[in-house]
């Protein structure tokens, strides 16, 4: 399955791109994170502290144990600071 | 109800006046405006990143929820992204209702959710570099009151 | 801090913009505006009587109290008297603070006190005559939260 | 002692004037009300229900048992309805 992975804020800066296409057989967000963290040092650093990480699946907030079935777009970012 | 996620500046006076003119029948209007703080030259500006698409979807859901919970006759959310100078308006919320308690509660509800659940990330541009604004625990805690 | 008790109409947009422009350093601005409700033609207007002298004194005291309780950088109260048409603005409150919780709390505090402790009396002008607006128990009760 | 007595809203309408000068030896607001209520039917009606009456002495909110010593202006009115 091919998934668009998006990064925002300091995750984007650590990884160096704001978007990448990943071919994966990960079933959950946690499995996808394990694959992404293995790509290179920037990815490893970005995914080092999961407590300060949030995830959205197809633009809806999700959890690390959420299933990736039928997901086309996964976004990772730090806690939001809008308003 | 109107939502605008935009890069350009907005005119707080004109937006407030237009909202009030359109709120026929309402007795109470509350607005909230967030400004880039100007801490005596320590902040040179702010850069706001967002998640196009999800931003609009998340805020629309919040506005629907606010209208369902409170007896709103109208609501407006404007939120900017991009680079802002000190003292510029970052965003505004306006709510209209028959009674002041609903207008106040809906504006606070929308603000609490915008702070922690709308995909925006602020970076302060200071004299010594750029710093991502940290999410505050009190902002996350504020959601528990709703 | 500015207080105006006036017979003439005020421009909500211009007042809001001027207040925000003058609030350098603040991060949060809240405004409340009270309008003559337009209940589908059942209200032809409103006449507001006040107690000149005491009105200014009472509201000034409220504003001092609001500034002492909350970390306000600025506050504005405009309240009209005389005859008003449906949908006209009766009054507005604006508060500026570093953080939104203070700006919201101060605006609600000022509104609760203005409702029940500022010497204004409203009379509704309807198709069947004139009726003095009755004070609501909930407005008096609202004061107990401060 | 000479006191300015002011009336607002429906009290003013019932009494027919918005202000009158009263020569009185009343020591408290309650004593003053008794004197005022005896003036005529309009005054009696205005002071019939003290629960819906508020009083200010020299433009400060006061109580019915407040002393009138040094007071120059007494105002009677219904509960306020501003905002």
XYZ file of C-alpha atoms in Angstrom:
458
model
C 0.000 0.000 0.000
C 1.215 3.521 -0.824
C 0.664 6.245 1.768
C 1.369 9.967 1.700
C 3.175 10.889 4.915
C 3.123 14.576 5.932
C 5.262 16.333 8.530
C 4.671 19.699 10.198
C 6.574 22.153 12.387
C 9.757 20.787 14.000
C 9.085 17.276 12.667
C 9.239 18.693 9.150
C 12.464 20.510 9.997
C 14.142 17.413 11.486
C 13.137 15.168 8.614
C 13.913 17.779 5.966
C 10.834 17.275 3.790
C 7.195 18.162 4.335
C 5.845 15.121 2.500
C 6.996 11.742 1.261
C 5.372 8.729 -0.360
C 5.917 5.502 1.539
C 5.246 1.971 0.346
C 4.390 -0.006 3.447
C 2.597 -3.035 4.783
C 2.186 -1.467 8.250
C -1.188 -2.237 9.815
C -1.139 0.468 12.506
C 0.378 3.891 13.084
C 2.864 2.351 15.514
C 4.096 -0.105 12.842
C 4.435 2.765 10.351
C 6.437 4.813 12.857
C 8.852 1.889 13.328
C 9.450 1.767 9.581
C 9.845 5.535 9.256
C 12.244 5.812 12.231
C 14.564 3.295 10.493
C 14.962 5.434 7.330
C 17.750 7.713 8.557
C 19.032 9.763 11.486
C 16.621 12.666 10.852
C 13.625 10.333 10.920
C 14.951 8.557 14.010
C 15.325 11.887 15.808
C 11.856 13.046 14.752
C 10.215 9.911 16.143
C 12.388 9.643 19.266
C 9.820 11.098 21.674
C 6.323 9.811 20.939
C 4.796 11.730 23.854
C 5.229 15.010 21.980
C 3.860 13.552 18.750
C 0.344 13.708 17.334
C -1.044 11.840 14.327
C -3.904 12.435 11.902
C -5.256 9.862 9.427
C -6.867 11.398 6.366
C -7.065 14.715 8.256
C -8.784 13.309 11.333
C -6.994 13.043 14.672
C -6.088 9.425 15.465
C -4.129 7.303 17.956
C -0.933 5.330 17.604
C -2.887 2.071 17.742
C -5.319 3.201 15.023
C -5.565 0.955 11.959
C -4.165 2.214 8.660
C -6.766 0.320 6.617
C -8.007 2.521 3.742
C -5.794 5.405 4.864
C -4.266 7.502 2.105
C -2.703 10.347 4.088
C -0.916 10.160 7.450
C 0.288 13.354 9.131
C 2.686 13.641 12.067
C 3.109 16.839 14.058
C 3.750 18.248 17.544
C 0.874 19.405 19.797
C -0.991 22.239 18.108
C -0.506 25.846 19.106
C -3.222 27.756 17.279
C -5.498 30.557 18.416
C -21.424 30.985 9.871
C -18.208 31.917 8.123
C -14.692 30.494 8.322
C -11.620 31.930 6.657
C -8.101 30.505 6.900
C -5.974 33.083 5.143
C -2.457 34.428 4.731
C -3.466 38.059 4.316
C -4.173 40.482 7.153
C -7.788 41.213 8.076
C -9.436 44.400 9.276
C -10.679 43.724 12.822
C -12.921 46.795 12.812
C -14.533 46.038 9.464
C -15.000 42.336 10.298
C -16.560 43.131 13.689
C -18.908 45.700 12.190
C -19.970 43.426 9.325
C -20.583 40.563 11.760
C -22.756 42.780 13.987
C -24.680 44.121 10.996
C -25.391 40.560 9.885
C -26.465 39.418 13.346
C -30.027 40.758 13.118
C -32.122 39.463 15.990
C -29.182 38.727 18.279
C -28.881 40.584 21.564
C -25.271 39.742 22.381
C -22.060 39.635 20.380
C -18.699 38.505 21.740
C -15.420 38.781 19.853
C -12.001 37.459 20.712
C -8.881 38.655 18.927
C -5.427 37.136 19.349
C -2.491 39.455 18.661
C 1.212 38.792 18.210
C 2.540 39.928 21.588
C 5.030 42.734 21.448
C 7.279 42.038 24.440
C 9.359 45.221 24.168
C 11.282 44.163 21.104
C 11.915 40.562 22.179
C 9.577 39.265 19.472
C 10.358 40.298 15.905
C 7.372 38.451 14.538
C 5.670 35.114 14.263
C 5.419 32.452 11.593
C 2.371 30.244 11.564
C 2.355 26.891 9.800
C -0.870 24.996 9.183
C -2.234 21.842 7.591
C -4.297 22.980 4.586
C -7.496 21.001 4.306
C -7.450 19.581 7.810
C -7.459 23.110 9.267
C -10.715 24.036 7.569
C -12.277 20.677 8.372
C -11.299 20.777 12.054
C -12.506 24.346 12.584
C -15.777 23.713 10.737
C -16.428 20.776 13.058
C -15.735 23.015 16.085
C -18.147 25.645 14.795
C -20.861 23.043 14.229
C -20.281 21.756 17.753
C -20.453 25.296 19.195
C -23.727 25.946 17.402
C -25.170 22.667 18.691
C -24.131 23.289 22.301
C -25.002 26.983 22.561
C -27.936 28.910 21.128
C -25.855 30.752 18.534
C -27.465 32.795 15.800
C -24.123 33.243 14.015
C -20.394 32.593 14.326
C -17.217 33.707 12.557
C -13.653 32.383 12.685
C -10.740 34.009 10.855
C -7.252 32.534 11.347
C -4.088 33.602 9.571
C -0.994 31.652 8.586
C 2.386 32.788 7.266
C 4.599 35.542 8.667
C 3.088 38.139 11.035
C 4.624 41.252 12.584
C 4.344 42.183 16.292
C 0.911 43.559 17.269
C -0.719 42.092 14.149
C -3.960 40.158 14.637
C -3.391 36.396 14.383
C -7.029 35.396 14.466
C -10.502 36.363 15.594
C -13.642 34.597 16.740
C -17.075 36.221 16.861
C -20.283 34.733 18.256
C -23.835 36.059 18.253
C -26.679 34.852 20.491
C -29.823 36.107 22.150
C -28.193 36.072 25.572
C -24.720 37.001 26.735
C -24.009 33.740 28.558
C -24.299 31.733 25.314
C -22.213 34.213 23.321
C -19.438 34.212 25.958
C -19.455 30.440 26.447
C -19.359 29.722 22.703
C -16.446 32.128 22.166
C -14.466 30.518 25.000
C -15.326 27.033 23.749
C -14.121 27.890 20.237
C -10.928 29.467 21.590
C -10.107 26.475 23.793
C -10.544 24.115 20.839
C -8.693 26.343 18.366
C -5.714 26.469 20.759
C -5.276 22.713 21.018
C -7.217 21.023 18.230
C -6.801 23.139 15.095
C -3.628 22.191 13.175
C -1.618 25.389 13.524
C 1.953 25.663 14.793
C 3.473 28.952 15.860
C 7.130 29.865 15.643
C 8.404 32.986 17.371
C 10.955 34.995 15.494
C 13.249 36.601 18.077
C 16.538 38.497 18.008
C 18.416 35.264 18.818
C 16.659 32.985 16.367
C 13.446 31.080 15.844
C 11.616 29.058 18.475
C 8.592 26.806 18.068
C 5.965 27.821 20.623
C 5.398 25.009 23.124
C 1.855 23.806 23.756
C 0.793 24.687 27.301
C -0.555 22.061 29.655
C -3.174 24.573 30.817
C -4.496 24.831 27.252
C -4.957 21.061 27.038
C -6.519 21.072 30.519
C -8.954 23.828 29.475
C -10.702 21.335 27.165
C -11.860 19.225 30.092
C -14.358 21.894 31.167
C -16.538 21.382 28.082
C -8.977 52.857 30.367
C -11.827 54.806 28.816
C -15.470 55.185 29.806
C -18.132 56.951 27.809
C -21.799 57.298 28.803
C -23.393 58.886 25.785
C -26.670 59.497 23.978
C -25.216 59.288 20.476
C -24.623 56.082 18.540
C -21.102 54.676 18.384
C -19.287 52.872 15.589
C -18.572 49.344 16.863
C -16.024 48.679 14.116
C -14.100 51.912 14.638
C -14.132 51.549 18.445
C -12.939 47.940 18.281
C -10.161 48.793 15.853
C -9.009 51.829 17.856
C -9.004 49.764 21.051
C -6.908 47.020 19.424
C -4.493 49.562 17.953
C -4.036 51.092 21.400
C -3.518 47.725 23.095
C 0.167 47.363 22.185
C 1.740 44.502 24.097
C -1.525 42.678 24.749
C -2.022 39.207 23.316
C -5.787 38.919 23.779
C -8.717 41.251 23.238
C -12.318 40.431 24.115
C -15.286 42.602 23.205
C -18.915 42.306 24.198
C -21.640 44.234 22.406
C -25.260 44.414 23.527
C -27.829 45.080 20.802
C -31.498 46.012 20.945
C -33.103 42.665 20.091
C -35.224 42.678 17.012
C -37.899 40.075 17.793
C -39.580 40.118 14.376
C -41.202 43.511 14.778
C -42.342 43.029 18.382
C -39.855 45.623 19.603
C -40.075 49.073 18.058
C -37.152 50.347 20.066
C -35.779 50.916 23.525
C -35.496 53.884 25.832
C -32.718 53.876 28.392
C -32.832 56.090 31.467
C -29.780 56.602 33.647
C -28.579 58.470 36.723
C -26.051 61.043 35.480
C -23.051 61.251 37.776
C -23.682 57.999 39.603
C -23.484 56.076 36.323
C -19.959 57.264 35.585
C -18.887 56.773 39.189
C -20.297 53.238 39.433
C -18.788 52.080 36.126
C -15.400 53.642 36.920
C -15.366 51.699 40.190
C -16.196 48.475 38.274
C -13.375 49.122 35.816
C -10.889 49.753 38.647
C -12.048 46.528 40.289
C -11.691 44.592 37.010
C -8.177 45.915 36.533
C -7.249 44.952 40.100
C -8.667 41.429 39.820
C -7.445 40.551 36.339
C -4.169 41.366 34.619
C -5.709 43.898 32.219
C -3.550 46.125 30.061
C -6.572 48.185 28.973
C -10.366 48.369 29.203
C -13.156 50.289 27.500
C -16.835 50.740 28.367
C -19.302 52.629 26.182
C -22.960 52.728 27.277
C -25.740 54.670 25.603
C -28.886 56.253 27.029
C -31.932 57.752 25.331
C -33.990 56.227 22.533
C -32.525 53.368 20.461
C -33.884 51.568 17.392
C -33.977 47.763 16.979
C -30.565 46.240 16.172
C -28.731 49.349 17.411
C -25.800 48.794 19.780
C -26.732 49.627 23.386
C -23.257 49.280 24.827
C -19.891 47.654 24.450
C -17.113 46.439 26.717
C -13.562 45.730 25.551
C -10.738 44.209 27.589
C -7.080 43.650 26.714
C -4.692 41.315 28.531
C -1.641 39.173 27.908
C -3.682 35.979 28.161
C -7.150 35.080 26.979
C -8.441 33.814 30.324
C -7.971 37.258 31.917
C -9.510 39.099 28.978
C -12.568 36.804 28.971
C -13.016 36.844 32.752
C -12.730 40.631 32.960
C -15.280 41.140 30.175
C -17.758 38.786 31.868
C -17.113 40.420 35.250
C -17.784 43.884 33.817
C -20.942 42.680 32.044
C -22.335 41.008 35.169
C -21.786 44.200 37.164
C -23.072 46.519 34.447
C -26.291 44.476 34.249
C -27.155 44.784 37.928
C -25.057 47.565 39.486
C -24.871 50.387 36.943
C -27.856 52.770 37.242
C -29.536 52.195 33.893
C -33.190 51.294 33.361
C -34.477 49.953 30.060
C -37.965 50.444 28.692
C -39.097 48.437 25.680
C -41.170 50.282 23.144
C -43.591 47.770 21.621
C -46.620 47.943 19.345
C -48.915 47.775 22.397
C -47.115 50.332 24.544
C -44.093 50.749 26.751
C -42.812 48.247 29.302
C -40.027 48.629 31.838
C -37.650 45.687 31.479
C -37.692 43.560 34.626
C -34.417 42.708 36.312
C -33.704 38.984 36.020
C -32.951 36.886 39.071
C -30.255 35.114 37.072
C -28.468 38.438 36.534
C -28.394 39.123 40.269
C -27.284 35.529 40.884
C -24.455 35.912 38.343
C -22.718 38.349 40.727
C -22.159 35.628 43.301
C -19.544 33.930 41.124
C -17.047 36.804 41.500
C -32.134 69.190 57.029
C -32.855 69.660 53.313
C -32.348 66.663 51.031
C -32.645 66.294 47.260
C -34.717 63.195 46.525
C -34.404 61.682 43.035
C -36.661 59.114 41.358
C -35.933 56.940 38.329
C -37.825 54.638 35.965
C -41.302 53.609 37.107
C -40.840 55.322 40.474
C -40.403 58.614 38.645
C -43.505 57.882 36.567
C -45.658 57.010 39.600
C -44.555 60.050 41.582
C -44.745 62.375 38.600
C -41.469 64.250 39.184
C -37.856 63.199 38.805
C -36.600 65.282 41.736
C -37.958 67.109 44.790
C -36.469 68.946 47.749
C -37.580 67.579 51.099
C -37.133 69.156 54.523
C -36.874 66.279 56.945
C -35.580 65.173 60.306
C -35.451 61.500 59.256
C -32.402 59.695 60.618
C -32.496 56.673 58.282
C -33.697 55.798 54.791
C -36.628 53.898 56.316
C -37.754 56.970 58.236
C -37.491 59.084 55.084
C -39.566 56.544 53.123
C -42.322 56.741 55.765
C -42.459 60.519 55.358
C -42.409 60.359 51.558
C -45.107 57.665 51.352
C -47.449 59.970 53.333
C -47.248 62.835 50.811
C -49.917 61.606 48.361
C -51.299 58.571 46.553
C -48.539 58.560 43.923
C -45.846 58.481 46.572
C -47.719 55.826 48.560
C -47.941 53.630 45.452
C -44.275 54.143 44.584
C -43.176 53.025 48.048
C -45.725 50.219 48.439
C -43.322 47.389 47.608
C -39.916 47.908 49.197
C -38.586 44.596 47.852
C -38.438 46.063 44.348
C -36.842 49.287 45.537
C -33.178 50.271 45.631
C -31.622 53.336 47.273
C -28.438 55.333 46.723
C -27.071 57.984 49.121
C -24.927 60.614 47.416
C -24.625 58.267 44.423
C -23.443 55.231 46.394
C -25.662 52.169 46.858
C -27.029 51.999 50.394
C -29.484 50.058 52.568
C -32.820 51.013 54.098
C -31.245 51.105 57.577
C -28.396 53.368 56.388
C -28.003 56.667 58.257
C -28.848 59.898 56.436
C -26.232 61.890 58.364
C -24.418 64.297 55.995
C -26.446 63.033 53.023
C -27.384 65.629 50.416
C -28.888 63.446 47.674
C -31.076 60.352 48.055
C -32.132 58.399 44.966
C -34.843 55.722 44.767
C -35.167 53.366 41.817
C -36.077 49.806 40.783
C -33.396 47.121 40.271
C -31.051 48.201 37.499
C -31.269 46.754 34.001
C -28.165 48.002 32.233
C -25.771 46.238 29.912
